[in-house]
Coordinates of C-alpha atoms and ligand atoms in Angstrom, one line a residue:
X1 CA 85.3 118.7 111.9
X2 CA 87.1 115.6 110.3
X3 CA 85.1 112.8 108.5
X4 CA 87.3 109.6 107.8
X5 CA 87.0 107.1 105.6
X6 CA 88.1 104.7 108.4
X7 CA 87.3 103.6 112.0
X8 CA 89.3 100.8 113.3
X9 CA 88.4 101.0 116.6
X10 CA 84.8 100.7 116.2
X11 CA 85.1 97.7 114.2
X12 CA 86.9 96.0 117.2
X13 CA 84.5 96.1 119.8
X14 CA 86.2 93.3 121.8
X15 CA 89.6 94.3 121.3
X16 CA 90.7 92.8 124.3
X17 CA 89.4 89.5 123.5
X18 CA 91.2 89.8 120.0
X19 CA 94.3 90.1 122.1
X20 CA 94.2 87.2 123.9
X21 CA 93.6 85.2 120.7
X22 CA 96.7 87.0 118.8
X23 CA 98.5 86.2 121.8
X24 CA 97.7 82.5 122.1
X25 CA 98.4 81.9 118.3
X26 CA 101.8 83.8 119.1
X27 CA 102.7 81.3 122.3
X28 CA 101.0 78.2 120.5
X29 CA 103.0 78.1 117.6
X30 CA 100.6 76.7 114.9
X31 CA 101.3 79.9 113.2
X32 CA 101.0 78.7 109.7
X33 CA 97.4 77.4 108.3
X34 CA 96.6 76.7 112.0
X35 CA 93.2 76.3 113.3
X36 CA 91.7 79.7 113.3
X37 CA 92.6 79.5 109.2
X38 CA 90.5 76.7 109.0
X39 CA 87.5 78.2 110.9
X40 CA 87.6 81.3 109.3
X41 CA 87.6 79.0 105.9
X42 CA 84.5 77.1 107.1
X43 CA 82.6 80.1 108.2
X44 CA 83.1 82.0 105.4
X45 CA 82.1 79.5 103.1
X46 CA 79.0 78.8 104.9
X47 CA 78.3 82.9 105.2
X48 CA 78.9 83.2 101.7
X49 CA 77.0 80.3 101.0
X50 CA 79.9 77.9 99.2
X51 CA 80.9 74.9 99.6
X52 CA 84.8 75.8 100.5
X53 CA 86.8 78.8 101.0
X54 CA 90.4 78.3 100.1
X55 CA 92.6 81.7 102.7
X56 CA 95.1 83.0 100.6
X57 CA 97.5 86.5 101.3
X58 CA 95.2 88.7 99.3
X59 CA 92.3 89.3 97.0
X60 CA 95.1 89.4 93.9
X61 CA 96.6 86.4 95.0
X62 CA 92.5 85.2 94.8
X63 CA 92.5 86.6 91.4
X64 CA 95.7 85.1 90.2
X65 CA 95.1 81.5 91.5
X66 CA 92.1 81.1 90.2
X67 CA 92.9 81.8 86.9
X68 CA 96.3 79.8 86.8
X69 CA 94.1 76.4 88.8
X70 CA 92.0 76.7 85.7
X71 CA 94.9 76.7 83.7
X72 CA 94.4 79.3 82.1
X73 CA 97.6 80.9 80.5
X74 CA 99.1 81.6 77.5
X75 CA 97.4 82.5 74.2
X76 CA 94.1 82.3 76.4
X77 CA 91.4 86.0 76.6
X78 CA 90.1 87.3 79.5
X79 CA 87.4 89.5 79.2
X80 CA 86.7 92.1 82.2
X81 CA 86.1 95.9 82.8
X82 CA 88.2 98.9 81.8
X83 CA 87.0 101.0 85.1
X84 CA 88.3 98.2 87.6
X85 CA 91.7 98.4 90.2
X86 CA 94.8 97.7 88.6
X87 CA 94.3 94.3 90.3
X88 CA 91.8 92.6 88.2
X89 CA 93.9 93.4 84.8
X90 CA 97.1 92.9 86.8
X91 CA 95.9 88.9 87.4
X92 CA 95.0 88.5 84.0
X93 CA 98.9 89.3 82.6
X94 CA 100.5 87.7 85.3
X95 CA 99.1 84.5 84.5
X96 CA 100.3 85.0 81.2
X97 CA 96.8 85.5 79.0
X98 CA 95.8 88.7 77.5
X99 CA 93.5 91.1 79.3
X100 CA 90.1 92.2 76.6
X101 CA 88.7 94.8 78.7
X102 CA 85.1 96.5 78.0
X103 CA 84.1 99.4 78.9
X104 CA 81.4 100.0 81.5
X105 CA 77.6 101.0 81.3
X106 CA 76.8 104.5 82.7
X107 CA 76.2 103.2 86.2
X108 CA 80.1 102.2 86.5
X109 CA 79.3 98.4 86.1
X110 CA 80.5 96.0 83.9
X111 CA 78.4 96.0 80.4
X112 CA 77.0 92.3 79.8
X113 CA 76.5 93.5 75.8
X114 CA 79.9 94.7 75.7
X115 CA 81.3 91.4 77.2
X116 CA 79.4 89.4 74.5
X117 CA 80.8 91.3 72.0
X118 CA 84.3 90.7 73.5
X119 CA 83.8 86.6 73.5
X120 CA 85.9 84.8 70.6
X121 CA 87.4 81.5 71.0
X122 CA 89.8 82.4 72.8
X123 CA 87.9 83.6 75.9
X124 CA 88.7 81.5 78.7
X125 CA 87.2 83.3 81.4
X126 CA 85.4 86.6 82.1
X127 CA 86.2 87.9 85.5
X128 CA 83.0 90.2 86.8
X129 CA 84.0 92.8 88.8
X130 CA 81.5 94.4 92.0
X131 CA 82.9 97.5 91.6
X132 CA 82.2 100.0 94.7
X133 CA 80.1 97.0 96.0
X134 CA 77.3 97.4 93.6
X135 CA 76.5 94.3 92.1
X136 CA 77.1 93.5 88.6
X137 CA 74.1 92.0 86.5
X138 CA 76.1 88.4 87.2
X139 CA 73.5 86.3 86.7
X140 CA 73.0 88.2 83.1
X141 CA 77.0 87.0 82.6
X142 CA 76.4 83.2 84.2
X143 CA 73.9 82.8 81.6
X144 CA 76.2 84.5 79.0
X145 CA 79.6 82.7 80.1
X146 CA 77.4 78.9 80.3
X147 CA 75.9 79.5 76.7
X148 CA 79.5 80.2 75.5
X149 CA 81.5 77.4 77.6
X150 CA 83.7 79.8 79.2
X151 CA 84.3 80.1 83.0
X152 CA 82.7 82.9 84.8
X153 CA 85.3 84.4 88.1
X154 CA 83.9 87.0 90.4
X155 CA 85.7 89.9 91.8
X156 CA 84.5 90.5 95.0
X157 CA 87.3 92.5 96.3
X158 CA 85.1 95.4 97.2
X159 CA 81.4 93.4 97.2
X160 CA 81.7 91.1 100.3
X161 CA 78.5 90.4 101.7
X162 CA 76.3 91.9 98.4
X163 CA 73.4 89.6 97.1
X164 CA 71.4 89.3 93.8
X165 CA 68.1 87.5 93.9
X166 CA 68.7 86.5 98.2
X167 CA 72.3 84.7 96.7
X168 CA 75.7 86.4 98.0
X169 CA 78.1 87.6 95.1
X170 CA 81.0 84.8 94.5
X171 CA 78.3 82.0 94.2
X172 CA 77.6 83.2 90.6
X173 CA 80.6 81.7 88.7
X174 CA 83.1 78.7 89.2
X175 CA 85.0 80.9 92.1
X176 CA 84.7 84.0 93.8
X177 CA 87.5 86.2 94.7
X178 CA 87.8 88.5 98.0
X179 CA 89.9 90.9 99.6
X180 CA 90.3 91.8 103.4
X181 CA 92.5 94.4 102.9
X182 CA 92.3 96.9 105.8
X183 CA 90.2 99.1 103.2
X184 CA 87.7 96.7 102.8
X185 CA 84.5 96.3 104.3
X186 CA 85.5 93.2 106.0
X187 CA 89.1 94.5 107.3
X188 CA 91.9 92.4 108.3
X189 CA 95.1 93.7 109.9
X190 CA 96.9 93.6 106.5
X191 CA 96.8 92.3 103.3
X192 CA 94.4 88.9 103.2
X193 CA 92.4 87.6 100.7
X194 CA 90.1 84.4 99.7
X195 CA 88.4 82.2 97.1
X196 CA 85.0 80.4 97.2
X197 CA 84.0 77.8 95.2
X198 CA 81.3 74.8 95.0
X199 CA 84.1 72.8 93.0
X200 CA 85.9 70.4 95.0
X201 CA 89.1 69.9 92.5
X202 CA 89.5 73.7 92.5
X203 CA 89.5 73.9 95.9
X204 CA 92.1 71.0 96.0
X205 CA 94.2 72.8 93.5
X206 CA 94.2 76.2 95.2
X207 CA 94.8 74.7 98.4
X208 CA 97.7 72.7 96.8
X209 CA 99.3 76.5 94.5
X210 CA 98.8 78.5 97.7
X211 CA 101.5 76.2 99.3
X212 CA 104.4 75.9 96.9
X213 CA 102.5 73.1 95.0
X214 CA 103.1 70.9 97.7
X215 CA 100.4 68.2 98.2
X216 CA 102.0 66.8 101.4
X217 CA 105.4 67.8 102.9
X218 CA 108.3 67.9 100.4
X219 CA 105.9 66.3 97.8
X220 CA 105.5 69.4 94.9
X221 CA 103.3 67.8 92.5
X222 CA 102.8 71.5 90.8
X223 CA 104.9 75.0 90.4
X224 CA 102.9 77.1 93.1
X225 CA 102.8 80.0 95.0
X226 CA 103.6 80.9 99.0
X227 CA 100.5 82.9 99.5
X228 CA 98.7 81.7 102.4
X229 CA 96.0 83.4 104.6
X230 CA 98.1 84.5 108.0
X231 CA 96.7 83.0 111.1
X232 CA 96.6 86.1 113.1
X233 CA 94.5 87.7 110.2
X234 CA 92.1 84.7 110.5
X235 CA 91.9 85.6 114.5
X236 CA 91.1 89.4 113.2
X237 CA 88.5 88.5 110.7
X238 CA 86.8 86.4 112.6
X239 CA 86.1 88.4 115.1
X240 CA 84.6 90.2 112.3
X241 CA 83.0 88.5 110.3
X242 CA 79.5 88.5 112.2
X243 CA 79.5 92.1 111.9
X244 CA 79.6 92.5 108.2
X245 CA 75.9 92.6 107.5
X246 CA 75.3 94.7 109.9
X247 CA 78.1 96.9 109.2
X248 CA 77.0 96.9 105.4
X249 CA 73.6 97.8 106.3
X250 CA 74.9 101.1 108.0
X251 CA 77.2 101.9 105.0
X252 CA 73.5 101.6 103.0
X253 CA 71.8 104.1 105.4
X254 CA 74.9 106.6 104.7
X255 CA 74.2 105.7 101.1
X256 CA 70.8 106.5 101.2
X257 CA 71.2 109.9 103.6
X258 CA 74.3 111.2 101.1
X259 CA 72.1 110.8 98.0
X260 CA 68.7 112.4 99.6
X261 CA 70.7 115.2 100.7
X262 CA 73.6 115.6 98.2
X263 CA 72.8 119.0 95.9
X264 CA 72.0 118.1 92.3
X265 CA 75.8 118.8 91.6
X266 CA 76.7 116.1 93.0
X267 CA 75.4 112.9 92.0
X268 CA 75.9 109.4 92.8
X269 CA 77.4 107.8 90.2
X270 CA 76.2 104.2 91.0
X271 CA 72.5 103.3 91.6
X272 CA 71.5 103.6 95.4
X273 CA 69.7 100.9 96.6
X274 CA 69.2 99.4 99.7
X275 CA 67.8 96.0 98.9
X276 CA 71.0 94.4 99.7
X277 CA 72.5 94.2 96.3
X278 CA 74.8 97.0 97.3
X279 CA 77.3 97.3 99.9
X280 CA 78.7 100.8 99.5
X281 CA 82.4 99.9 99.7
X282 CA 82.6 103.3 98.2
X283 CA 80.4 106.3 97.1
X284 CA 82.1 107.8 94.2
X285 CA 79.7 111.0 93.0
X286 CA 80.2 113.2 89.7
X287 CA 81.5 116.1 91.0
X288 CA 81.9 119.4 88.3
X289 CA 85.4 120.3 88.4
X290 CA 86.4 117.3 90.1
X291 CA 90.1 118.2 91.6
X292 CA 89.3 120.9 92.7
X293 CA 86.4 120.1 94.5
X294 CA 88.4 117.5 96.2
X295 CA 91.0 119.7 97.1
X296 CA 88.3 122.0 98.7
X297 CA 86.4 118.9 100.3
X298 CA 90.3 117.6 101.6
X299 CA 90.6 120.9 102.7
X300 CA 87.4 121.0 104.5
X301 CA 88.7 118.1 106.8
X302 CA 86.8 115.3 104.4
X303 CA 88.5 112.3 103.4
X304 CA 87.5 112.4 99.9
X305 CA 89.2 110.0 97.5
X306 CA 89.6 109.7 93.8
X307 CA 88.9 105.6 93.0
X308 CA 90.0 105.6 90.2
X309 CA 91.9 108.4 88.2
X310 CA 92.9 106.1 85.8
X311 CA 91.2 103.0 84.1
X312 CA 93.5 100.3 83.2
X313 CA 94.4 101.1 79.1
X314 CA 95.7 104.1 80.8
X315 CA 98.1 102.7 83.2
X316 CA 101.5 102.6 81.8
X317 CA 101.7 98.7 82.6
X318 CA 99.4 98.0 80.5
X319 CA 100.5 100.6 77.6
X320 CA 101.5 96.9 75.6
X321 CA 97.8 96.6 75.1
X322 CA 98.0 99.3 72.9
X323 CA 94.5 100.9 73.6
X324 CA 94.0 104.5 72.9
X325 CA 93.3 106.8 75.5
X326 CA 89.5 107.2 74.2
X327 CA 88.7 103.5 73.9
X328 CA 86.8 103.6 77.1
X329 CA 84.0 106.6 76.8
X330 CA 82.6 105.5 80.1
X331 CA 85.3 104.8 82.4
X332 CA 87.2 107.3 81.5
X333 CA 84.0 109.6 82.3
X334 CA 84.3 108.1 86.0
X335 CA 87.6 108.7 86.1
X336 CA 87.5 112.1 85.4
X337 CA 84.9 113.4 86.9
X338 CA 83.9 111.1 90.0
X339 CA 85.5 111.4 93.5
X340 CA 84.1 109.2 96.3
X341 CA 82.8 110.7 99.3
X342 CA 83.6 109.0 103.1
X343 CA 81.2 106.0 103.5
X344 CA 81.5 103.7 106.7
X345 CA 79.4 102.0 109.1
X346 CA 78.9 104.6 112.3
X347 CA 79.3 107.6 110.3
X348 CA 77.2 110.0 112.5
X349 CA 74.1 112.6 111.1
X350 CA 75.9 115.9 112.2
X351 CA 79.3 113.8 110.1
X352 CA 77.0 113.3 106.6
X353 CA 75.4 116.7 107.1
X354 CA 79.2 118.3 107.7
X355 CA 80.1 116.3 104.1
X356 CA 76.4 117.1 102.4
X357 CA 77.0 121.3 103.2
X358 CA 80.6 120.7 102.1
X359 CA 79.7 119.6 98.3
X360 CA 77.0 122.3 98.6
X361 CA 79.4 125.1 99.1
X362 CA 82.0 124.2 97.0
X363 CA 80.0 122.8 93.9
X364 CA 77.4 125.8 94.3
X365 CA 77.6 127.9 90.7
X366 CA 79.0 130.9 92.5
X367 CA 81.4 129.1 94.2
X368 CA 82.7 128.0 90.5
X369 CA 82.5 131.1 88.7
X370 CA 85.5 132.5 86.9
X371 CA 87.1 135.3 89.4
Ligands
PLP1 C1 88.3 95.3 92.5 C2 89.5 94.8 93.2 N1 90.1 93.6 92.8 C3 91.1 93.1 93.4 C4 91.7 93.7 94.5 C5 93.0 93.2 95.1 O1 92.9 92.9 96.4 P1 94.1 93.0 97.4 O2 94.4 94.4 97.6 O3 93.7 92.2 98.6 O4 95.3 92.3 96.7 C6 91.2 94.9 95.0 C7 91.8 95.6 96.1 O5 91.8 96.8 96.2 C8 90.0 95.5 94.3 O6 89.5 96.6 94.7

C-alpha cells in the first residue's frame, strides 16, 4: 500500500467546471486582478470573518507586506518562534528589522512568557505563528502585544480555517497572513497567498505595495512590490474554498483515529483536539530514533515527512544572528525527534490502520534493539 500526503483530485470534485472557468479567464483577458481576484477577496474576508482580504503571490509575500505597510524596517524587533518555516524569520530580515525569536512551549507553540520576555522598545511587532494548524494562545498575545503598544501579525500559513473562542485565526492582530500553497489545506495551483485585516489604510496600502506602489496607472506614490494574487489561482481557490471546513474537519477525524491508535512510541507532539481550534495541517509525532523510523515508514510506502529538521538559529541564513545551536531547548527537541505522519481529508480506515501498524512495527523495542 501507499498513503500520500496529497490528493488533488479529490479536492477538485468539479474539475470540469474549473476548466471552463480557467478557460474563460484565458479567452477573456482580464488576467490580472480580474474579477474572480476580487471575489475570492470578498469571500474570504467574509469566511474569515474580516473586513478585507488584500490576494497577493504567496503567504511570504503576506508576511513581508505586512510588516513593510506598517513600516516597520530598520533598527525595529520582531519577536516570533524559533520552531517556525524559514518563512516567518525570512520576512522579518527582508524587511530589514531584526528577527528575536523564542523558543516554543512543549506542545510546539509559540511561548506567550517567552515572548514577553523578548519585548524591549524596540519591538515593533510579534508575528504568532499556527504552527501545524494548532492554534496559538493568540488571544493571550493580543492582550500581551495591546498592553505593550506593539502590533500583533498572524501567521496563518498552515492554520486556515482554525478558531479560538468561535473567532477564525487572522482576526486576532492588525492582519493575518495566509498561504495557498499546493501544500496547504486550502490548495491553489501554485504559489498564492493573502492578508486580512479590519484596517482600512492597511488594506489600501497593501493593495497599493502589491502593485509596484502604484495608486492608479503610472502614478507610484511608494517603492512596492509585483506580487499579486493570479487570477487563475483565484478560479482554483474558489472552487475551494467551501470545502475547507469540511475538509478540516476530516483531517480532525484522522487526527483523532492516529492518536487513539498510534503505540505509546509514537506520540503526537501537538495537543489533539477537535473543537475546531486545530486544523491538522500536519501531524508531527515523537518518533525514537527519528531517521530511521522515517526511512522505515518511506520505505513502507508512507509519505512521512520531517517539518522541520532545522529551527531557524540553525539555518545558515540566519547564522548573522549569532545564536548557539542550544538556544532553543524545545524546538530543537521537535526538530530532532518529530516526523509528521500523512494527514488529509479522505484518508481511508484500512490507509490509517496501514500507517498505525507501520509505527508499531518499526518503533516496537525489538525492532530497535542493537543487532
Ligand atoms: C508557517 C509558514 N509561514 C509562511 C509560509 C510561506 O508561505 P508561502 O509558501 O506561500 O510563501 C509557510 C509556507 O510553507 C509557512 O508554513
Amino acid at each position: 500500500m501507499k498513503v500520500s500526503r496529497y490528493d488533488y483530485a479529490a479536492q477538485l470534485p468539479d474539475a470540469q467546471r474549473v476548466a471552463r472557468q480557467i478557460h474563460d479567464v484565458l479567452v477573456r483577458g482580464e488576467h490580472v486582478l480580474g474579477p474572480a481576484v476580487a471575489e475570492f477577496e470578498e469571500r474570504f474576508a467574509s469566511y474569515v470573518g474580516a473586513t478585507h482580504a488584500v490576494g497577493l503571490n504567496s503567504g511570504t509575500d503576506a508576511l513581508v507586506l505586512v510588516l513593510d505597510a506598517l513600516g516597520i524596517g530598520r533598527g525595529d524587533e520582531v519577536v516570533t518562534s524559533a520552531n517556525t518555516f524559514h518563512a516567518t524569520a525570512l520576512a522579518i530580515a527582508r524587511v530589514g528589522a531584526t528577527p528575536v525569536l523564542v523558543d516554543c512551549g512543549p506542545d510546539l507553540q509559540i511561548d506567550v512568557a517567552r515572548v514577553a520576555a523578548a519585548l524591549t522598545p524596540r519591538t515593533r511587532a510579534v508575528i504568532a505563528v499556527h504552527l501545524f494548524g494548532a492554534a496559538c494562545d493568540v488571544a493571550a498575545l493580543a492582550a500581551l502585544c495591546r498592553e505593550h503598544g506593539t502590533h500583533l501579525v498572524e501567521d496563518c500559513a498552515q492554520a486556515v480555517g482554525a478558531r479560538v473562542g468561535g473567532r477564525r485565526c487572522g482576526t486576532f492582530g492588525i492582519a493575518g497572513c495566509f498561504s495557498f500553497h499546493p501544500s496547504k489545506n486550502l490548495a491553489a495551483a501554485g504559489d498564492a497567498g493573502a492578508v486580512v485585516t479590519d484596517d482600512a489604510a492597511l488594506a489600501d496600502r497593501l493593495r497599493v505595495l502589491r502593485g509596484l506602489g502604484q495608486r492608479t496607472q503610472n502614478d507610484h506614490v511608494a517603492l512596492g512590490y509585483n506580487t499579486k494574487l493570479d487570477e487563475v489561482q483565484a478560479v482554483v481557490l474558489l472552487a475551494k474554498l467551501g470545502h475547507v471546513d469540511a475538509w478540516n474537519a476530516d483531517r480532525a477525524r484522522v487526527a483523532l483515529a492516529y492518536a487513539e491508535r498510534l503505540p505509546e512510541e509514537a506520540r503526537a507532539a501537538t495537543p489533539v483536539t477537535a473543537d475546531g481550534t486545530h486544523v491538522y495541517h500536519l501531524f508531527p509525532v515523537y518518533v525514537p530514533e527519528r531517521d530511521e523510523t522515517l526511512r522505515k515508514l518511506v520505505a513502507a510506502g508512507i509519505d512521512a515527512v520531517v517539518r522541520y529538521p532545522r529551527p531557524v538559529h540553525r539555518q545558515p541564513a540566519f547564522a548573522y544572528l549569532g545564536l548557539p545551536h542550544d538556544a532553543f531547548p524545545h524546538a530543537n527537541r521537535h526538530a530532532d525527534h518529530t516526523l509528521c505522519l500523512p494527514i488529509r481529508p479522505g484518508l481511508t480506515d484500512a490507509e490509517i490502520g496501514y500507517v498505525v501498524d507501520a509505527v508499531r512495527e518499526v518503533t516496537r523495542p525489538a525492532a530497535r534493539a542493537p543487532g
